[in-house]
Amino acid sequence: MESLSASSILYWRSSLNVAAADHSGLSLSSVRPLIFKQRKKCTGGFIRPLSLSVVSASVGSQDGSNSAVEDDKKGLFLGPQRDSSGSVVGFHLMPHSDWTICIAVNTCHYNSYDLVAADKEQVSADIEGGEKLSTRVTYNIVFVSSEAAPYSKTGGLGDVCGSLPIALAERGHRVMVVTPRYQHGGPSDKRYASATDTECRAKVFCSGGVQEVAFYHEYRSGVDWVFVDHPSYHRPGTPYGDVYGAFGDNQFRFTLLCHAACEAPLVLPLGGFTYGENCLFLANDWHAGLVPVLLAAKYRPHGVYKDARSILVIHNLAHQGVEPAATYSNLGLPPEWYGALGWVFPTWARTHALDTGEAVNVLKGAIVTSDRILTVSEGYSWEIRTPEGGYGLQELLDSRKVVVNGITNGIDETEWNPSNDENIPSHYSIEDLSGKVQCKVALQKELGLPVRPDCPLIGFIGRLDYQKGIDIILSATPELLQDDIQFVMLGSGEKQYEEWMRAAESSFKEKFRGWVGFNVPISHRITAGCDILLMPSRFEPCGLNQLYAMRYGTVPVVHATGGLRDTVQTFNPYALDGRGEGTGWAFTPLTRESMIAALRTAVATYRDHKDSWDGLVKRGMERNSSWDNAAVKYEQVFEWVFLDPPYVG
Ligand SMILES: Nc1ncnc2c1ncn2[C@@H]1O[C@H](COP(=O)(O)OP(=O)(O)O[C@H]2O[C@H](CO)[C@@H](O)[C@H](O)[C@H]2O)[C@@H](O)[C@H]1O
């Protein structure tokens, strides 16, 4: 048995940054020594921790109470899960109010050290009148993403990669986001104006030759925003395509991104220091999916990044980066790694008799080689392991289920705040909702709809495609518009749906408006001005618009799937002694009939039960969707990922 004091553990901070935030005036050295049971000695007797955390040590309020509300605010922390003999058999989330201090330490050979529980009384005796001790490891985190708002955004991926890094940086981590420097030849190019050329270049070997990429950099909101520059990112359109469809060289463009992202921590002296090898990569969706493969296949065999870890974050499993098998040689990977990405389409999905169905699937490679996998809601982490939600990858994902977790996205509460949103004409808050009616009137005027503050106004914002259930909206609209309602849609995507929106607008002049295009200020005004937000998504990994809607007092009516089911609670007027509970309606199954029924129930509640409606609005506005909540959960997963050895193939 070996005793270690917290202060001696702090001394071993070889590879990670240890943050000792002391909110209570309690110094770490005043914590009683924490006792560890050593399972197995590290060869050479040298112990090098890969991760360390004092996860939770707090005392209750001064009167000794610890309400559930307080727990909710403080979030959950990682704690040891013990069997009947007291041995640690795993880890689980526990409320902050648990007073136990837990420390998890890895050694160079990944043997774990069990914690002998710290005595609650001893700990509380050490805390003199303070509130809580919060000490944790901070990490060098490298986000890799094809989008990051406000620089680039075509959907929710941009929102998340624009705001989660800031939330993590605020919690003390060193965070870099690596994303392309798109130059579309329009006003959006100005978004990169503050990023300067680092004059650092990297040579990338792929597609049969050497490509040189440049790195631009901006330090903003505590985050290093790193923009990979290459001529293939300079063209009109969106990050992925133009009016003629998806770019034919997207595999090449995002291969470059991944290679560059792996070089960035090694070569960029940001703020004078590189991030170095011991980082944690967060690879978002297939565009960043080669990052974990490169770590395993290109770097670790040469002793580089051997202590780094990678987490694949799945925002949308429907897009996997699948290309013909012959393109494998373009990826800059050793030939023997083909199996990690190799993919064979089922017979029914092949296009002609000679089609062998062989392909490379970048997302599959990421699922195989990443150290952990995260989805953007808990519900979706289960759905991706079913035939309906797995898009062919369900069995592979199921085989890795022990490393799969779901964390529901947060939202940027600075950008989406009805009390100071500069995109909306009147501001309002839960205390004074009068501005919301003014937003509705202004929206009706702006869209040329009859100005009728009493008429239920339903909104939809999103990509016009199969995922978002546009076909259901299309089939239901004629019947829906027989009622006394107004309906506004904002979106772009499939041409057939854009044309249908234009046609519906001329058929239902007094009731329907369809705004074709991608326009962020209008999306804020629709969110604020509508009474109801409709989201009949066929599948929805998380969904952000319902979260924005609730914050703006707009009641969501959603299909009960993925993150929508996790975040929208169906209204129950009888709950809580008639005070009611719920924040909207989550309907199922996804049919025209059940969607119309849910909307009609919502409209009837709006018209005839004002008190119930006000309750729905206020509960939605009170809901905590901050990134802080989610960031705490991300930190748990960061700790877990360093408990296991990295993928080595
Ligand atoms: N025409 C338009 N004009 C202006 N703004 C528009 C717009 N169309 C969409 N947007 C905006 O784009 C974002 C869309 O986010 P979502 O989460 O709803 O979906 P998306 O499918 O892109 O994201 C994927 O990733 C996110 C993030 O993880 C998951 O929440 C989601 O379920 C998953 O499908 C929102 O900010 C929305 O306001």
XYZ file of C-alpha atoms and ligand atoms in Angstrom:
687
model
C 0.000 0.000 0.000
C 1.235 3.400 -0.841
C 0.163 6.764 0.488
C 0.109 9.799 -1.685
C -0.781 13.287 -0.668
C -2.720 15.523 -2.980
C 0.183 17.924 -3.133
C 2.578 15.215 -4.235
C 0.195 14.216 -6.967
C 0.083 17.777 -8.163
C 3.854 17.686 -8.481
C 3.548 14.937 -11.102
C 1.953 17.190 -13.649
C 4.258 16.143 -16.402
C 1.870 16.024 -19.274
C -1.241 17.812 -18.217
C -2.126 21.145 -16.766
C -3.440 20.847 -13.278
C -5.829 23.545 -12.244
C -6.429 24.010 -8.591
C -9.310 26.407 -8.393
C -9.796 27.152 -4.762
C -13.108 28.808 -4.177
C -13.121 28.264 -0.491
C -9.822 29.533 0.653
C -8.865 25.910 1.174
C -5.421 25.113 -0.092
C -4.780 21.669 -1.483
C -2.179 21.025 1.113
C -4.831 21.372 3.767
C -6.660 18.375 2.376
C -5.887 15.239 4.322
C -3.648 12.842 2.443
C -5.591 10.583 0.135
C -4.772 6.930 0.346
C -4.442 4.752 -2.741
C -4.333 1.004 -3.046
C -1.821 0.151 -5.703
C -2.974 -2.683 -7.954
C 0.215 -3.388 -9.796
C 3.609 -1.770 -9.710
C 4.729 0.171 -12.691
C 7.992 -1.221 -14.021
C 10.919 0.753 -12.806
C 8.862 2.081 -9.967
C 8.222 5.307 -11.829
C 4.679 6.514 -11.730
C 3.592 9.010 -14.309
C -0.020 10.092 -14.120
C -1.849 10.666 -17.333
C -4.813 12.170 -15.651
C -5.625 13.357 -12.234
C -8.645 14.893 -10.786
C -9.998 15.957 -7.496
C -13.475 15.515 -8.716
C -15.788 16.604 -6.030
C -15.441 18.011 -2.624
C -18.118 20.277 -1.431
C -20.022 20.893 1.687
C -23.687 21.564 1.897
C -25.169 24.911 2.674
C -24.474 26.290 6.078
C -27.606 24.809 7.535
C -26.484 21.464 6.271
C -29.106 21.169 3.564
C -28.356 20.239 0.012
C -31.387 20.775 -2.167
C -31.906 19.064 -5.482
C -31.937 22.466 -7.111
C -28.483 23.169 -5.800
C -27.291 19.821 -7.136
C -28.737 20.645 -10.480
C -26.893 23.956 -10.616
C -23.608 22.481 -9.537
C -23.785 19.632 -12.065
C -22.608 16.081 -11.783
C -19.144 14.803 -11.138
C -17.303 11.584 -11.701
C -17.272 9.312 -8.703
C -16.149 5.768 -8.052
C -18.703 3.005 -8.327
C -18.034 0.323 -5.722
C -19.139 -3.236 -5.273
C -20.296 -4.622 -1.919
C -16.683 -5.135 -0.800
C -15.874 -1.488 -1.421
C -13.681 -2.120 -4.467
C -13.925 0.350 -7.291
C -15.592 -1.379 -10.241
C -16.157 1.648 -12.438
C -17.137 5.249 -12.402
C -20.439 6.991 -12.471
C -21.791 10.517 -12.315
C -22.747 11.689 -8.868
C -24.144 14.894 -7.480
C -21.722 17.594 -6.513
C -23.121 17.516 -3.017
C -21.407 14.190 -2.319
C -18.517 15.131 -0.156
C -16.198 12.386 -1.238
C -12.970 13.405 -2.830
C -11.989 11.122 -5.649
C -8.724 11.018 -7.446
C -8.067 8.910 -10.508
C -4.491 8.381 -11.519
C -3.057 6.530 -14.481
C 0.445 5.318 -14.694
C 2.685 4.938 -17.664
C 1.518 1.348 -17.938
C -2.086 2.296 -17.392
C -2.424 0.499 -14.119
C -5.038 2.200 -12.046
C -4.834 3.089 -8.426
C -7.869 2.652 -6.299
C -8.939 5.301 -3.993
C -9.592 4.440 -0.418
C -12.555 6.646 0.294
C -11.755 9.893 1.958
C -13.575 10.320 5.185
C -16.422 12.786 4.812
C -15.946 14.193 8.262
C -12.259 14.632 7.812
C -12.787 16.497 4.603
C -15.467 18.735 5.975
C -13.321 19.404 9.021
C -10.582 20.594 6.729
C -12.853 23.005 4.952
C -13.096 25.974 7.196
C -16.256 27.814 6.408
C -15.611 27.536 2.703
C -18.140 26.439 0.103
C -16.400 23.924 -2.085
C -13.091 22.731 -3.343
C -12.962 22.410 -7.068
C -9.762 21.056 -8.488
C -9.413 19.320 -11.776
C -7.050 18.521 -14.565
C -7.132 20.786 -17.533
C -6.278 19.518 -20.967
C -4.819 20.737 -24.202
C -7.855 20.261 -26.416
C -7.828 20.382 -30.197
C -11.218 20.621 -31.882
C -11.216 19.671 -35.539
C -14.271 20.702 -37.497
C -15.356 21.659 -40.984
C -17.371 24.550 -39.498
C -17.076 26.927 -36.572
C -19.402 29.882 -36.097
C -19.164 32.791 -36.592
C -16.513 32.088 -39.244
C -18.444 29.363 -41.022
C -21.842 27.859 -40.355
C -24.284 25.857 -42.411
C -26.023 24.281 -39.427
C -25.716 23.062 -35.884
C -22.159 21.749 -36.252
C -20.965 25.329 -36.722
C -22.918 26.476 -33.666
C -21.445 23.766 -31.437
C -17.856 24.154 -32.616
C -18.187 27.909 -32.226
C -19.407 27.843 -28.654
C -18.368 24.638 -26.830
C -14.636 25.476 -27.209
C -15.259 28.827 -25.494
C -17.126 27.148 -22.636
C -14.238 24.706 -22.139
C -11.651 27.481 -22.300
C -13.595 29.347 -19.623
C -13.253 26.273 -17.433
C -9.478 26.470 -17.670
C -8.599 24.219 -20.586
C -6.242 25.295 -23.337
C -8.366 25.034 -26.454
C -7.561 25.205 -30.135
C -10.093 24.908 -32.961
C -8.725 23.849 -36.338
C -11.025 24.559 -39.268
C -10.615 25.620 -42.904
C -10.167 29.224 -43.946
C -12.976 29.369 -46.487
C -12.846 32.228 -48.948
C -16.067 32.228 -50.957
C -15.380 35.542 -52.658
C -18.199 37.341 -50.819
C -18.904 39.330 -47.667
C -18.492 36.229 -45.475
C -14.739 36.324 -46.171
C -14.495 39.291 -43.798
C -15.207 36.993 -40.857
C -11.603 35.853 -41.054
C -10.260 39.428 -41.185
C -8.835 39.317 -37.652
C -6.941 36.098 -38.265
C -3.311 36.672 -39.116
C -0.931 34.505 -41.090
C 1.299 32.621 -38.643
C 3.780 32.210 -41.503
C 3.993 28.621 -40.414
C 3.538 26.100 -43.225
C 3.045 22.369 -43.151
C 3.617 19.884 -45.928
C 0.943 17.241 -46.252
C 1.486 14.042 -48.209
C -1.741 12.937 -49.804
C -3.383 12.409 -53.183
C -0.096 11.319 -54.671
C 1.856 14.468 -53.918
C 2.845 17.117 -51.438
C 0.412 19.852 -50.521
C 1.432 22.918 -48.584
C -1.054 24.362 -46.119
C -0.775 27.649 -44.263
C -2.097 28.383 -40.794
C -3.913 31.587 -39.872
C -4.645 32.337 -36.266
C -6.914 34.449 -34.118
C -7.044 34.373 -30.327
C -10.611 35.184 -29.293
C -12.652 34.441 -26.177
C -9.809 32.429 -24.694
C -9.627 30.083 -27.693
C -6.949 29.673 -30.370
C -8.874 29.692 -33.649
C -6.602 28.143 -36.251
C -7.586 28.381 -39.898
C -6.054 26.015 -42.401
C -5.467 27.779 -45.676
C -5.260 26.042 -49.026
C -6.478 26.979 -52.524
C -9.126 24.246 -52.383
C -10.954 26.230 -49.683
C -11.140 29.302 -51.920
C -14.195 29.020 -54.117
C -17.774 30.341 -54.254
C -20.562 28.429 -52.547
C -20.742 26.908 -49.079
C -18.109 24.864 -47.256
C -19.400 21.756 -49.010
C -20.752 22.687 -52.393
C -22.343 25.174 -54.729
C -25.388 25.444 -56.956
C -24.205 22.396 -58.899
C -24.125 20.184 -55.799
C -21.441 18.877 -53.447
C -17.833 19.546 -54.461
C -16.256 16.507 -56.096
C -13.033 16.909 -54.119
C -14.469 17.066 -50.615
C -12.591 13.961 -49.581
C -9.340 15.672 -50.576
C -10.274 18.971 -48.856
C -11.084 17.342 -45.544
C -8.134 14.961 -45.766
C -5.993 18.075 -45.879
C -7.824 19.476 -42.871
C -7.137 16.340 -40.825
C -3.455 16.145 -41.717
C -3.045 19.856 -40.970
C -4.913 19.510 -37.665
C -2.525 16.757 -36.560
C 0.448 18.984 -37.353
C -0.938 22.151 -35.746
C -0.292 21.231 -32.078
C 3.259 20.197 -32.949
C 4.304 23.185 -35.024
C 2.293 26.270 -34.043
C 3.845 28.297 -31.232
C 0.576 29.887 -30.138
C 1.145 32.432 -27.408
C 4.792 31.391 -27.528
C 4.263 27.680 -26.845
C 3.069 24.777 -28.930
C 0.276 22.607 -27.593
C 2.645 19.669 -27.864
C 1.970 15.988 -28.221
C -0.124 15.349 -25.146
C -3.374 16.674 -26.403
C -6.905 15.534 -26.647
C -8.391 15.696 -30.141
C -12.121 16.179 -30.553
C -12.880 15.095 -34.111
C -16.293 16.315 -35.218
C -18.209 14.286 -37.820
C -16.687 12.577 -40.840
C -14.843 15.656 -42.074
C -12.506 15.314 -39.087
C -12.743 11.533 -38.998
C -9.254 10.876 -40.324
C -7.706 12.479 -37.229
C -7.949 9.407 -34.976
C -6.884 7.195 -37.884
C -3.817 9.348 -38.511
C -2.889 9.299 -34.831
C -2.963 5.505 -34.856
C -1.530 4.838 -38.308
C 0.848 7.705 -39.028
C 2.063 9.118 -35.732
C 1.992 6.542 -32.923
C 4.070 3.933 -34.782
C 6.832 6.565 -34.806
C 6.459 7.431 -31.140
C 4.567 10.673 -31.713
C 1.259 11.392 -29.958
C 1.649 8.183 -27.972
C -0.042 9.741 -24.938
C -2.606 11.748 -26.908
C -6.237 10.672 -27.063
C -9.060 11.252 -29.503
C -12.802 11.493 -29.120
C -15.102 11.245 -32.115
C -18.109 13.533 -31.728
C -20.998 12.399 -33.919
C -23.379 15.209 -34.846
C -24.959 13.354 -37.724
C -24.369 9.714 -38.591
C -26.128 10.031 -41.924
C -23.033 11.627 -43.464
C -20.035 9.292 -43.406
C -17.591 10.457 -46.077
C -17.931 7.400 -48.297
C -15.947 7.265 -51.566
C -14.827 4.495 -53.932
C -12.241 2.098 -52.514
C -9.684 3.275 -55.087
C -9.503 6.643 -53.325
C -7.882 5.055 -50.270
C -4.440 5.783 -51.665
C -5.279 9.503 -51.618
C -5.652 9.613 -47.868
C -1.966 9.527 -46.964
C -2.326 6.375 -44.879
C -0.132 3.247 -44.894
C -1.659 0.545 -47.154
C -2.006 -1.904 -44.270
C -4.571 0.337 -42.605
C -7.118 -0.136 -45.370
C -9.168 -2.457 -43.149
C -9.983 0.309 -40.707
C -11.804 2.307 -43.393
C -12.788 -0.473 -45.786
C -16.509 -0.709 -46.310
C -18.689 -2.938 -48.451
C -22.152 -1.831 -49.432
C -24.910 -4.450 -49.140
C -25.925 -5.991 -52.445
C -29.169 -4.060 -52.656
C -27.302 -0.758 -52.427
C -24.999 -1.456 -55.360
C -25.617 0.455 -58.523
C -24.900 -2.068 -61.288
C -23.954 -5.693 -61.852
C -20.204 -5.057 -61.810
C -20.355 -2.882 -58.704
C -18.518 -4.784 -55.947
C -19.767 -2.328 -53.354
C -16.255 -1.694 -52.063
C -15.664 1.719 -50.611
C -13.752 3.659 -48.001
C -15.797 5.093 -45.193
C -14.010 7.809 -43.205
C -16.515 7.828 -40.343
C -16.134 4.072 -39.982
C -12.376 4.548 -39.658
C -12.975 7.110 -36.924
C -15.345 4.813 -35.046
C -12.759 2.029 -35.160
C -9.745 4.093 -34.087
C -11.025 6.817 -31.754
C -10.546 6.311 -28.048
C -14.093 7.317 -27.168
C -17.245 8.247 -29.051
C -19.719 10.941 -28.133
C -23.074 11.793 -29.583
C -24.805 15.126 -29.101
C -27.659 13.774 -26.988
C -28.184 10.742 -24.822
C -31.090 9.474 -26.881
C -29.015 9.553 -30.048
C -26.232 7.513 -28.436
C -28.747 4.692 -28.219
C -30.412 5.297 -31.590
C -27.142 4.988 -33.534
C -26.897 1.403 -32.315
C -30.232 0.439 -33.875
C -30.843 -0.581 -37.515
C -33.080 2.487 -37.954
C -30.536 4.998 -36.686
C -27.235 3.304 -37.383
C -26.988 3.913 -41.131
C -25.186 0.603 -41.523
C -22.740 1.277 -38.696
C -24.957 0.023 -35.852
C -23.119 -3.252 -35.330
C -19.728 -1.589 -35.277
C -21.031 1.046 -32.879
C -22.607 -1.611 -30.716
C -19.272 -3.407 -30.517
C -17.816 -0.196 -29.070
C -20.733 0.626 -26.810
C -18.623 0.755 -23.659
C -16.929 3.880 -24.986
C -20.070 5.517 -26.404
C -21.769 8.292 -24.431
C -24.265 11.016 -25.232
C -24.098 14.594 -23.999
C -26.879 16.974 -24.935
C -25.648 20.131 -26.630
C -25.828 23.450 -24.899
C -26.514 26.752 -26.590
C -24.648 30.018 -26.790
C -26.698 32.023 -24.309
C -24.935 35.224 -25.259
C -25.959 35.040 -28.895
C -29.412 33.652 -28.119
C -30.760 35.944 -25.438
C -34.128 37.684 -25.944
C -33.256 40.405 -23.450
C -30.420 41.821 -25.570
C -30.543 40.123 -28.990
C -29.636 42.786 -31.532
C -31.420 40.905 -34.327
C -34.891 41.298 -32.832
C -36.938 44.515 -32.711
C -38.030 44.371 -29.037
C -36.374 42.799 -26.068
C -38.116 40.770 -23.409
C -37.506 38.450 -20.509
C -39.389 35.999 -18.333
C -40.329 38.884 -16.023
C -41.737 41.038 -18.812
C -42.939 39.266 -21.952
C -44.534 42.296 -23.596
C -41.657 42.592 -26.068
C -42.475 39.145 -27.468
C -45.819 40.339 -28.841
C -44.041 43.280 -30.439
C -41.603 40.864 -32.063
C -44.573 38.918 -33.433
C -46.228 42.021 -34.856
C -42.939 43.175 -36.389
C -42.414 39.743 -37.970
C -45.915 39.727 -39.449
C -45.235 43.178 -40.913
C -41.823 42.182 -42.245
C -43.275 39.120 -43.966
C -46.358 40.918 -45.274
C -48.754 38.726 -43.294
C -51.918 40.220 -41.796
C -50.914 41.818 -38.502
C -52.871 39.809 -35.957
C -51.259 39.464 -32.519
C -53.995 37.017 -31.460
C -53.499 34.605 -34.370
C -51.252 31.593 -33.547
C -48.043 31.934 -35.534
C -46.154 28.689 -36.235
C -42.546 28.689 -37.436
C -40.038 26.281 -38.960
C -36.297 26.878 -39.398
C -33.902 24.370 -40.899
C -32.414 22.529 -43.808
C -35.006 21.462 -46.335
C -34.239 17.778 -46.480
C -35.417 14.318 -45.568
C -33.914 14.468 -42.038
C -36.018 17.464 -41.100
C -39.327 15.850 -42.140
C -40.133 18.470 -44.778
C -42.180 15.938 -46.713
C -44.518 15.602 -43.711
C -44.900 19.378 -43.494
C -45.572 19.534 -47.202
C -48.336 16.947 -47.030
C -49.934 18.471 -43.922
C -49.883 22.152 -44.871
C -53.088 22.322 -46.979
C -55.117 20.806 -44.144
C -53.337 22.803 -41.466
C -53.931 26.069 -43.229
C -57.677 25.533 -43.169
C -57.441 26.536 -39.507
C -57.091 30.129 -38.380
C -53.299 30.124 -38.083
C -50.247 31.618 -39.760
C -47.205 29.600 -40.761
C -43.716 30.787 -41.682
C -40.800 28.662 -42.905
C -37.130 29.608 -43.281
C -34.826 27.159 -45.002
C -32.756 26.112 -47.924
C -31.793 22.761 -49.333
C -33.452 20.465 -51.810
C -34.729 22.331 -54.831
C -38.104 20.574 -54.879
C -38.863 21.808 -51.359
C -37.670 25.344 -52.102
C -40.032 25.422 -55.065
C -42.875 24.025 -53.001
C -42.354 26.805 -50.430
C -42.599 29.459 -53.130
C -45.715 27.840 -54.577
C -47.378 27.503 -51.157
C -46.755 31.168 -50.519
C -48.726 32.168 -53.585
C -51.525 29.672 -52.831
C -51.956 30.750 -49.195
C -51.155 34.468 -49.337
C -52.888 35.360 -46.075
C -51.435 32.529 -44.053
C -48.111 31.189 -45.307
C -44.654 32.617 -45.941
C -41.648 30.638 -47.133
C -38.260 32.330 -46.938
C -35.771 30.447 -49.092
C -32.181 30.997 -48.032
C -29.824 30.921 -45.079
C -30.240 34.028 -42.964
C -29.198 34.109 -39.316
C -30.843 37.448 -38.325
C -34.183 36.257 -39.767
C -33.830 32.995 -37.860
C -33.603 35.011 -34.639
C -36.663 37.076 -35.561
C -38.719 33.970 -36.381
C -37.638 32.331 -33.133
C -38.711 35.402 -31.168
C -41.864 36.285 -33.131
C -43.548 32.890 -33.400
C -45.728 31.269 -30.760
C -44.930 27.691 -31.797
C -41.832 26.159 -33.416
C -42.417 23.019 -35.461
C -39.680 20.345 -35.768
C -40.981 17.111 -37.300
C -37.445 15.727 -37.799
C -37.270 12.138 -38.927
C -34.164 11.817 -36.748
C -32.437 14.535 -34.772
C -29.087 13.893 -33.090
C -29.751 16.831 -30.777
C -31.431 19.791 -32.441
C -30.687 23.335 -31.441
C -33.713 25.242 -32.698
C -36.002 23.768 -30.049
C -33.515 24.928 -27.402
C -33.378 28.428 -28.898
C -37.193 28.442 -29.130
C -37.696 27.569 -25.471
C -35.261 30.285 -24.432
C -37.329 32.755 -26.486
C -40.652 31.663 -24.991
C -41.683 29.891 -28.197
C -43.268 26.524 -27.562
C -41.767 23.600 -29.517
C -43.878 20.919 -31.174
C -41.456 18.164 -32.148
C -41.270 14.567 -33.283
C -40.195 12.501 -30.267
C -36.809 11.397 -31.556
C -33.155 11.710 -30.476
C -32.327 14.982 -28.799
C -35.837 16.340 -29.370
C -37.277 13.651 -27.126
C -34.563 14.332 -24.549
C -35.159 18.077 -24.392
C -38.873 18.694 -24.965
C -41.236 17.432 -22.301
C -44.853 17.042 -23.388
C -47.304 19.299 -21.598
C -49.346 17.642 -18.885
C -51.978 20.062 -17.552
C -52.884 17.785 -14.626
C -49.416 17.363 -13.159
C -48.288 19.036 -9.958
C -51.783 19.530 -8.533
C -53.089 21.171 -11.667
C -50.156 23.563 -12.081
C -49.021 21.609 -15.117
C -45.635 20.523 -16.331
C -43.820 20.275 -19.646
C -42.317 22.646 -22.162
C -44.027 21.658 -25.418
C -45.310 18.637 -27.298
C -43.281 15.657 -28.481
C -45.492 13.618 -30.800
C -45.085 10.123 -32.157
C -45.321 8.369 -34.573
C -44.029 10.651 -37.303
C -47.135 10.862 -39.437
C -49.037 13.712 -40.962
C -51.991 12.910 -38.697
C -50.112 12.885 -35.413
C -48.240 16.070 -36.327
C -51.498 17.856 -37.148
C -53.070 16.572 -33.934
C -50.149 17.849 -31.832
C -50.233 21.239 -33.553
C -53.991 21.526 -33.054
C -53.614 20.706 -29.364
C -50.940 23.388 -29.080
C -53.080 25.929 -30.922
C -56.114 25.144 -28.753
C -54.010 25.574 -25.616
C -52.712 28.905 -26.930
C -56.239 30.176 -27.661
C -58.293 28.756 -24.829
C -56.008 28.142 -21.879
C -53.884 31.237 -21.441
C -52.657 30.282 -17.982
C -51.472 26.908 -19.217
C -49.770 28.594 -22.161
C -47.999 31.078 -19.921
C -46.776 28.169 -17.810
C -45.403 26.418 -20.904
C -43.650 29.599 -22.043
C -42.112 30.281 -18.654
C -40.944 26.732 -17.997
C -39.248 26.745 -21.397
C -37.544 30.055 -20.686
C -36.379 28.835 -17.288
C -34.827 25.686 -18.732
C -31.062 25.590 -18.316
C -29.477 24.902 -21.701
C -26.138 26.523 -20.965
C -22.921 25.048 -22.259
C -21.636 25.010 -18.700
C -23.832 22.011 -17.873
C -22.632 20.149 -20.948
C -19.000 21.180 -20.453
C -18.936 19.518 -17.018
C -20.111 16.285 -18.634
C -17.498 16.608 -21.375
C -14.874 16.856 -18.645
C -16.036 13.527 -17.221
C -15.488 11.910 -20.586
C -12.067 13.582 -20.893
C -11.118 11.927 -17.626
C -12.415 8.569 -18.795
C -10.561 8.731 -22.088
C -7.250 9.106 -20.278
C -8.001 6.168 -17.999
C -7.686 3.729 -20.895
C -4.679 3.236 -23.165
C -4.927 4.873 -26.576
C -5.924 2.919 -29.660
C -2.874 1.352 -31.229
C -4.417 -0.959 -33.811
N -32.080 28.767 -43.419
C -31.469 29.042 -42.271
N -31.139 30.310 -41.957
C -30.499 30.591 -40.798
N -30.141 29.682 -39.895
C -30.452 28.401 -40.171
C -31.127 28.009 -41.349
N -31.273 26.679 -41.358
C -30.716 26.246 -40.211
N -30.229 27.284 -39.501
C -29.513 27.236 -38.226
O -28.601 26.152 -38.272
C -28.631 25.478 -37.029
C -29.228 24.115 -37.256
O -28.973 23.350 -36.168
P -29.662 21.935 -35.900
O -29.091 21.451 -34.633
O -31.122 22.094 -35.904
O -29.357 21.043 -37.151
P -28.210 20.410 -38.056
O -28.954 19.313 -38.684
O -27.591 21.392 -38.922
O -27.063 19.893 -37.081
C -26.541 18.612 -36.691
O -25.639 18.916 -35.624
C -26.270 19.598 -34.556
C -25.195 19.993 -33.567
O -24.707 18.923 -32.866
C -27.357 18.763 -33.943
O -28.035 19.546 -32.981
C -28.346 18.309 -35.017
O -29.298 17.427 -34.456
C -27.592 17.652 -36.154
O -28.476 17.256 -37.187
C -29.452 26.337 -36.101
O -28.648 27.305 -35.497
C -30.422 27.009 -37.067
O -30.959 28.192 -36.574
